[in-house]
CSV table of C-alpha atoms in Angstrom, one decimal:
chain,number,residue,atom,x,y,z
A,250,UNK,CA,36.1,14.4,22.8
A,251,UNK,CA,33.4,17.0,23.5
A,252,UNK,CA,32.3,17.9,27.6
A,253,UNK,CA,33.8,16.3,30.7
A,254,UNK,CA,33.4,16.6,33.6
A,255,UNK,CA,35.6,14.9,36.7
A,256,UNK,CA,34.0,13.1,39.2
A,257,UNK,CA,36.8,11.6,41.2
A,258,UNK,CA,39.4,8.8,42.0
A,259,UNK,CA,38.1,5.3,40.5
A,260,UNK,CA,36.2,3.7,40.4
A,261,UNK,CA,33.1,4.9,39.5
A,262,UNK,CA,29.9,5.3,40.9
A,263,UNK,CA,27.9,2.4,41.3
A,264,UNK,CA,25.0,4.0,44.2
A,265,UNK,CA,22.9,6.6,42.9
A,266,UNK,CA,23.9,8.3,46.3
A,267,UNK,CA,27.4,8.3,45.7
A,268,UNK,CA,27.0,9.4,42.9
A,269,UNK,CA,24.4,11.8,43.2
A,270,UNK,CA,27.0,13.2,45.7
A,271,UNK,CA,30.1,13.4,43.1
A,272,UNK,CA,27.8,15.4,40.4
A,273,UNK,CA,27.3,18.3,42.6
A,274,UNK,CA,31.2,18.4,43.1
A,275,UNK,CA,32.0,18.9,39.9
A,276,UNK,CA,29.3,20.5,38.8
A,277,UNK,CA,30.5,23.1,42.8
A,278,UNK,CA,34.4,23.0,41.0
A,279,UNK,CA,33.5,24.3,37.6
A,280,UNK,CA,31.4,26.8,38.5
A,281,UNK,CA,33.8,29.2,40.9
A,282,UNK,CA,32.5,31.8,42.9
A,283,UNK,CA,29.7,32.8,39.4
A,284,UNK,CA,27.4,30.6,41.2
A,285,UNK,CA,26.3,30.6,44.6
A,286,UNK,CA,23.9,27.6,46.5
A,287,UNK,CA,24.9,24.6,44.2
A,288,UNK,CA,26.3,23.1,46.9
A,289,UNK,CA,22.4,23.2,47.8
A,290,UNK,CA,20.7,22.0,45.3
A,291,UNK,CA,18.8,18.4,44.6
A,292,UNK,CA,20.3,16.3,42.2
A,293,UNK,CA,18.8,13.4,41.8
A,294,UNK,CA,20.4,10.4,39.6
A,295,UNK,CA,19.4,7.3,39.1
A,296,UNK,CA,20.8,4.7,37.4
A,297,UNK,CA,21.0,1.3,35.5
A,298,UNK,CA,23.6,-0.9,35.2
A,299,UNK,CA,26.0,1.1,32.7
A,300,UNK,CA,23.1,3.1,31.6
A,301,UNK,CA,21.2,6.3,34.1
A,302,UNK,CA,17.8,6.1,34.3
A,303,UNK,CA,17.0,9.5,34.5
A,304,UNK,CA,18.5,12.7,36.0
A,305,UNK,CA,16.7,15.2,37.8
A,306,UNK,CA,18.5,18.9,39.1
A,307,UNK,CA,16.6,20.9,41.1
A,308,UNK,CA,17.9,24.4,40.4
A,309,UNK,CA,15.5,26.3,43.1
A,310,UNK,CA,17.6,29.3,45.2
A,311,UNK,CA,20.7,29.1,43.0
A,312,UNK,CA,21.9,32.4,42.4
A,313,UNK,CA,24.0,33.0,39.0
A,314,UNK,CA,26.2,36.7,38.6
A,315,UNK,CA,27.9,38.6,36.3
A,316,UNK,CA,32.3,37.5,36.3
A,317,UNK,CA,34.1,39.9,37.7
A,318,UNK,CA,37.6,41.2,36.9
A,319,UNK,CA,38.4,39.3,40.2
A,320,UNK,CA,36.9,35.8,39.4
A,321,UNK,CA,39.0,32.6,38.5
A,322,UNK,CA,38.4,30.9,35.5
A,323,UNK,CA,37.0,27.4,35.8
A,324,UNK,CA,39.9,24.5,35.0
A,325,UNK,CA,38.5,22.0,33.0
A,326,UNK,CA,39.6,18.5,32.9
A,327,UNK,CA,41.6,17.6,30.3
A,328,UNK,CA,43.2,14.3,30.8
A,329,UNK,CA,44.2,11.0,29.6
A,330,UNK,CA,41.6,8.6,28.4
A,331,UNK,CA,42.6,5.5,28.3
A,332,UNK,CA,38.7,3.6,28.7
A,333,UNK,CA,35.4,4.8,27.6
A,334,UNK,CA,31.8,3.1,28.4
A,335,UNK,CA,29.2,4.7,26.3
A,336,UNK,CA,26.0,5.3,27.6
A,337,UNK,CA,22.3,6.5,27.6
A,338,UNK,CA,20.7,9.2,30.6
A,339,UNK,CA,16.7,8.6,28.8
A,340,UNK,CA,15.7,11.8,30.4
A,341,UNK,CA,17.4,15.3,32.1
A,342,UNK,CA,15.0,17.1,33.6
A,343,UNK,CA,16.5,20.5,34.6
A,344,UNK,CA,13.9,22.5,36.7
A,345,UNK,CA,14.2,26.3,39.1
A,346,UNK,CA,11.4,27.6,40.8
A,347,UNK,CA,12.7,30.7,41.0
A,348,UNK,CA,16.9,30.0,40.6
A,349,UNK,CA,18.8,34.1,39.5
A,350,UNK,CA,20.2,35.0,37.3
A,351,UNK,CA,22.4,38.2,37.3
A,352,UNK,CA,20.0,39.3,39.9
A,353,UNK,CA,16.4,38.3,37.6
A,354,UNK,CA,14.4,36.2,39.5
A,355,UNK,CA,14.1,32.7,35.8
A,356,UNK,CA,11.6,30.3,36.8
A,357,UNK,CA,12.9,26.9,34.4
A,358,UNK,CA,11.4,24.0,33.8
A,359,UNK,CA,13.6,21.7,30.5
A,360,UNK,CA,13.6,17.4,30.2
A,361,UNK,CA,15.1,16.1,27.3
A,362,UNK,CA,15.3,12.6,26.3
A,363,UNK,CA,18.0,10.2,25.0
A,364,UNK,CA,21.4,12.5,25.7
A,365,UNK,CA,24.0,10.1,25.1
A,366,UNK,CA,27.9,10.1,27.6
A,367,UNK,CA,30.5,7.7,27.6
A,368,UNK,CA,32.1,6.8,31.6
A,369,UNK,CA,35.5,6.9,30.8
A,370,UNK,CA,38.4,6.1,32.7
A,371,UNK,CA,41.3,8.5,33.3
A,372,UNK,CA,45.5,7.3,33.5
A,373,UNK,CA,45.5,9.0,36.8
A,374,UNK,CA,43.4,6.5,37.6
A,375,UNK,CA,40.4,9.4,37.8
A,376,UNK,CA,36.9,8.0,36.1
A,377,UNK,CA,34.5,11.4,35.1
A,378,UNK,CA,32.0,11.1,32.2
A,379,UNK,CA,31.8,12.5,28.8
A,380,UNK,CA,29.2,14.4,27.3
A,381,UNK,CA,28.2,13.0,23.2
A,382,UNK,CA,27.1,15.2,21.1
A,383,UNK,CA,24.3,14.3,19.5
A,384,UNK,CA,23.9,13.4,15.3
A,385,UNK,CA,21.0,12.8,13.0
A,386,UNK,CA,21.4,9.0,13.9
A,387,UNK,CA,20.8,9.5,17.1
A,388,UNK,CA,19.2,12.7,18.2
A,389,UNK,CA,17.8,13.3,21.1
A,390,UNK,CA,13.9,15.1,22.1
A,391,UNK,CA,12.5,17.5,25.1
A,392,UNK,CA,11.1,20.7,25.6
A,393,UNK,CA,11.6,23.8,28.1
A,394,UNK,CA,10.2,26.7,29.8
A,395,UNK,CA,11.9,29.0,30.4
A,396,UNK,CA,10.3,32.6,32.2
A,397,UNK,CA,11.1,35.2,33.7
A,398,UNK,CA,8.3,38.8,35.1
A,399,UNK,CA,8.2,41.8,32.8
A,400,UNK,CA,9.4,43.9,36.4
A,401,UNK,CA,11.8,41.8,36.9
A,402,UNK,CA,13.1,42.1,33.9
A,403,UNK,CA,12.4,45.5,33.5
A,404,UNK,CA,14.5,46.3,36.9
A,405,UNK,CA,17.7,43.6,36.3
A,406,UNK,CA,18.1,45.5,32.0
A,407,UNK,CA,18.0,49.5,33.9
A,408,UNK,CA,20.3,47.7,36.4
A,409,UNK,CA,22.6,46.8,34.3
A,410,UNK,CA,22.7,49.9,31.7
A,411,UNK,CA,23.1,52.5,34.7
A,412,UNK,CA,26.4,50.5,35.5
A,413,UNK,CA,27.1,50.8,32.0
A,414,UNK,CA,26.8,54.3,31.5
A,415,UNK,CA,28.4,55.2,34.4
A,416,UNK,CA,31.0,53.7,33.3
A,417,UNK,CA,30.6,56.9,30.7
A,418,UNK,CA,30.2,59.9,33.2
A,419,UNK,CA,26.9,58.6,33.2
A,420,UNK,CA,23.8,58.7,34.5
A,421,UNK,CA,20.8,57.0,34.5
A,422,UNK,CA,17.9,58.9,36.0
A,423,UNK,CA,15.0,57.7,34.7
A,424,UNK,CA,14.3,54.2,32.6
A,425,UNK,CA,11.3,52.5,31.5
A,426,UNK,CA,10.9,49.5,29.4
A,427,UNK,CA,7.6,48.7,27.5
A,428,UNK,CA,7.6,44.9,26.1
A,429,UNK,CA,4.2,44.2,23.2
A,430,UNK,CA,3.3,40.9,21.7
A,431,UNK,CA,1.9,41.8,18.5
A,432,UNK,CA,1.6,37.9,17.9
A,433,UNK,CA,2.3,33.4,18.9
A,434,UNK,CA,6.7,34.4,18.5
A,435,UNK,CA,6.6,38.1,17.9
A,436,UNK,CA,7.6,41.2,20.5
A,437,UNK,CA,8.6,44.6,20.1
A,438,UNK,CA,10.4,46.1,22.7
A,439,UNK,CA,11.0,50.3,23.5
A,440,UNK,CA,12.6,51.9,26.4
A,441,UNK,CA,13.1,55.5,26.7
A,442,UNK,CA,15.6,56.0,29.3
A,443,UNK,CA,17.0,59.5,30.8
A,444,UNK,CA,20.5,61.0,31.4
A,445,UNK,CA,22.2,63.2,32.9
A,446,UNK,CA,26.1,64.7,32.5
A,447,UNK,CA,27.1,67.3,34.9
A,448,UNK,CA,25.0,70.2,35.9
A,449,UNK,CA,24.2,71.5,32.2
A,450,UNK,CA,23.9,67.6,29.7
A,451,UNK,CA,20.8,66.1,30.6
A,452,UNK,CA,18.6,63.5,28.3
A,453,UNK,CA,16.4,61.4,26.8
A,454,UNK,CA,17.2,58.6,24.3
A,455,UNK,CA,15.3,56.3,23.1
A,456,UNK,CA,15.8,52.3,21.4
A,457,UNK,CA,13.7,50.0,19.4
A,458,UNK,CA,13.8,46.5,18.6
A,459,UNK,CA,10.8,44.2,17.8
A,460,UNK,CA,12.2,39.7,16.3
A,461,UNK,CA,9.1,37.5,15.4
A,462,UNK,CA,10.0,33.5,15.0
A,463,UNK,CA,8.2,32.2,11.5
A,464,UNK,CA,7.1,28.8,11.3
A,465,UNK,CA,10.6,27.9,9.4
A,466,UNK,CA,12.3,29.1,12.7
A,467,UNK,CA,13.9,31.8,11.9
A,468,UNK,CA,14.4,35.1,14.4
A,469,UNK,CA,14.1,38.4,12.1
A,470,UNK,CA,15.0,41.5,13.8
A,471,UNK,CA,14.1,44.3,12.8
A,472,UNK,CA,12.7,48.3,13.8
A,473,UNK,CA,16.6,48.1,15.8
A,474,UNK,CA,16.3,52.5,16.4
A,475,UNK,CA,18.1,54.4,18.7
A,476,UNK,CA,17.8,58.1,18.9
A,477,UNK,CA,17.7,61.2,20.8
A,478,UNK,CA,15.6,64.5,20.7
A,479,UNK,CA,19.3,66.3,22.0
A,480,UNK,CA,21.4,67.6,19.8
A,481,UNK,CA,24.7,67.1,21.8
A,482,UNK,CA,23.8,62.7,22.6
A,483,UNK,CA,22.7,62.4,19.2
A,484,UNK,CA,25.7,63.4,18.3
A,485,UNK,CA,27.5,60.5,21.0
A,486,UNK,CA,24.6,58.4,19.2
A,487,UNK,CA,26.0,58.3,16.3
A,488,UNK,CA,29.6,56.7,17.2
A,489,UNK,CA,27.3,53.7,18.5
A,490,UNK,CA,23.8,53.8,16.1
A,491,UNK,CA,25.2,52.5,13.1
A,492,UNK,CA,26.6,48.8,15.3
A,493,UNK,CA,23.1,49.0,16.3
A,494,UNK,CA,21.0,49.9,13.7
A,495,UNK,CA,22.4,47.7,10.9
A,496,UNK,CA,21.7,44.4,13.4
A,497,UNK,CA,18.6,45.7,11.1
A,498,UNK,CA,16.8,42.8,9.6
A,499,UNK,CA,19.3,40.1,10.1
A,500,UNK,CA,17.9,36.7,10.2
A,501,UNK,CA,19.2,33.6,12.5
A,502,UNK,CA,17.7,30.7,11.6
A,503,UNK,CA,17.4,29.1,14.5
A,504,UNK,CA,17.7,25.3,13.6
A,505,UNK,CA,20.5,25.7,11.8
A,506,UNK,CA,22.8,27.3,15.1
A,507,UNK,CA,21.0,23.9,16.5
A,508,UNK,CA,24.6,20.9,15.7
A,509,UNK,CA,23.2,18.1,14.0
A,510,UNK,CA,20.8,15.3,15.9
A,511,UNK,CA,18.5,18.7,18.4
A,512,UNK,CA,15.8,20.1,15.4
A,513,UNK,CA,13.7,22.9,17.1
A,514,UNK,CA,9.5,22.0,16.3
A,515,UNK,CA,8.6,24.9,17.7
A,516,UNK,CA,8.8,28.1,19.8
A,517,UNK,CA,6.8,29.8,21.7
A,518,UNK,CA,6.2,33.7,23.1
A,519,UNK,CA,3.9,34.5,25.7
A,520,UNK,CA,3.8,38.4,26.9
A,521,UNK,CA,1.8,39.7,30.3
A,522,UNK,CA,2.7,40.1,33.9
A,523,UNK,CA,5.5,37.5,32.9
A,524,UNK,CA,7.8,37.0,29.9
A,525,UNK,CA,7.0,33.3,28.7
A,526,UNK,CA,9.2,31.5,26.4
A,527,UNK,CA,9.0,27.6,24.6
A,528,UNK,CA,10.6,25.9,22.9
A,529,UNK,CA,9.5,21.7,21.8
A,530,UNK,CA,12.3,19.6,19.8
A,531,UNK,CA,11.2,17.5,17.5
């Protein structure tokens, strides 16, 4: 049982309109209060017997926030399944132009082909769908593009940093983020942040990092540094500098990190007024 989504009482939906309404209701319930606007999302399935010819989901205008202490955990559906009927979603397309993720506008386009699932019937008379992980014998293919504005990304990082510093009694008084592209899959990030504590302590903190992805789809993180010219702040940073700088040189095989049946064929990065990450699945 990989992932189950309830679709109400039996029988299972047999029209596109009924399936769209049930999918929307299930997604709204699963997302909880962290996600706003899902009830207005465009969900357009096309049934073909037990299979789905296509499913298009337009998340434009949806807002995803940070979890809070008051956020309720989603209630997962874990029934006793009495019947499964295998099926295939031939084309899944996700779009958002844009959606907001933690106040950051994100433009998203993704398309995946040959997604396997099963219609399930539970002992309590409920029906739903069960997502099935792809395998080497039944892989998926597709592509995805995610774009954010450079200015918006800087603003979101600044806001998250201000909240984190405030929790430690520090005030963020200045911030500058720079992203430079050094290759088709290479980028360097530099952050200068000015902080203040009380009337007497102020300093500038500099953080740098670089990331590159080679042709074998291995991500290498390098040049990770955290420093301040202020000796007092530098000493405070010493408690976290070791954990931050140990990231330097870390290598992550992106292809190996994916489950069987999902093969990352290529990744590209474009840094301009927008930061655009594109990926292609074989």
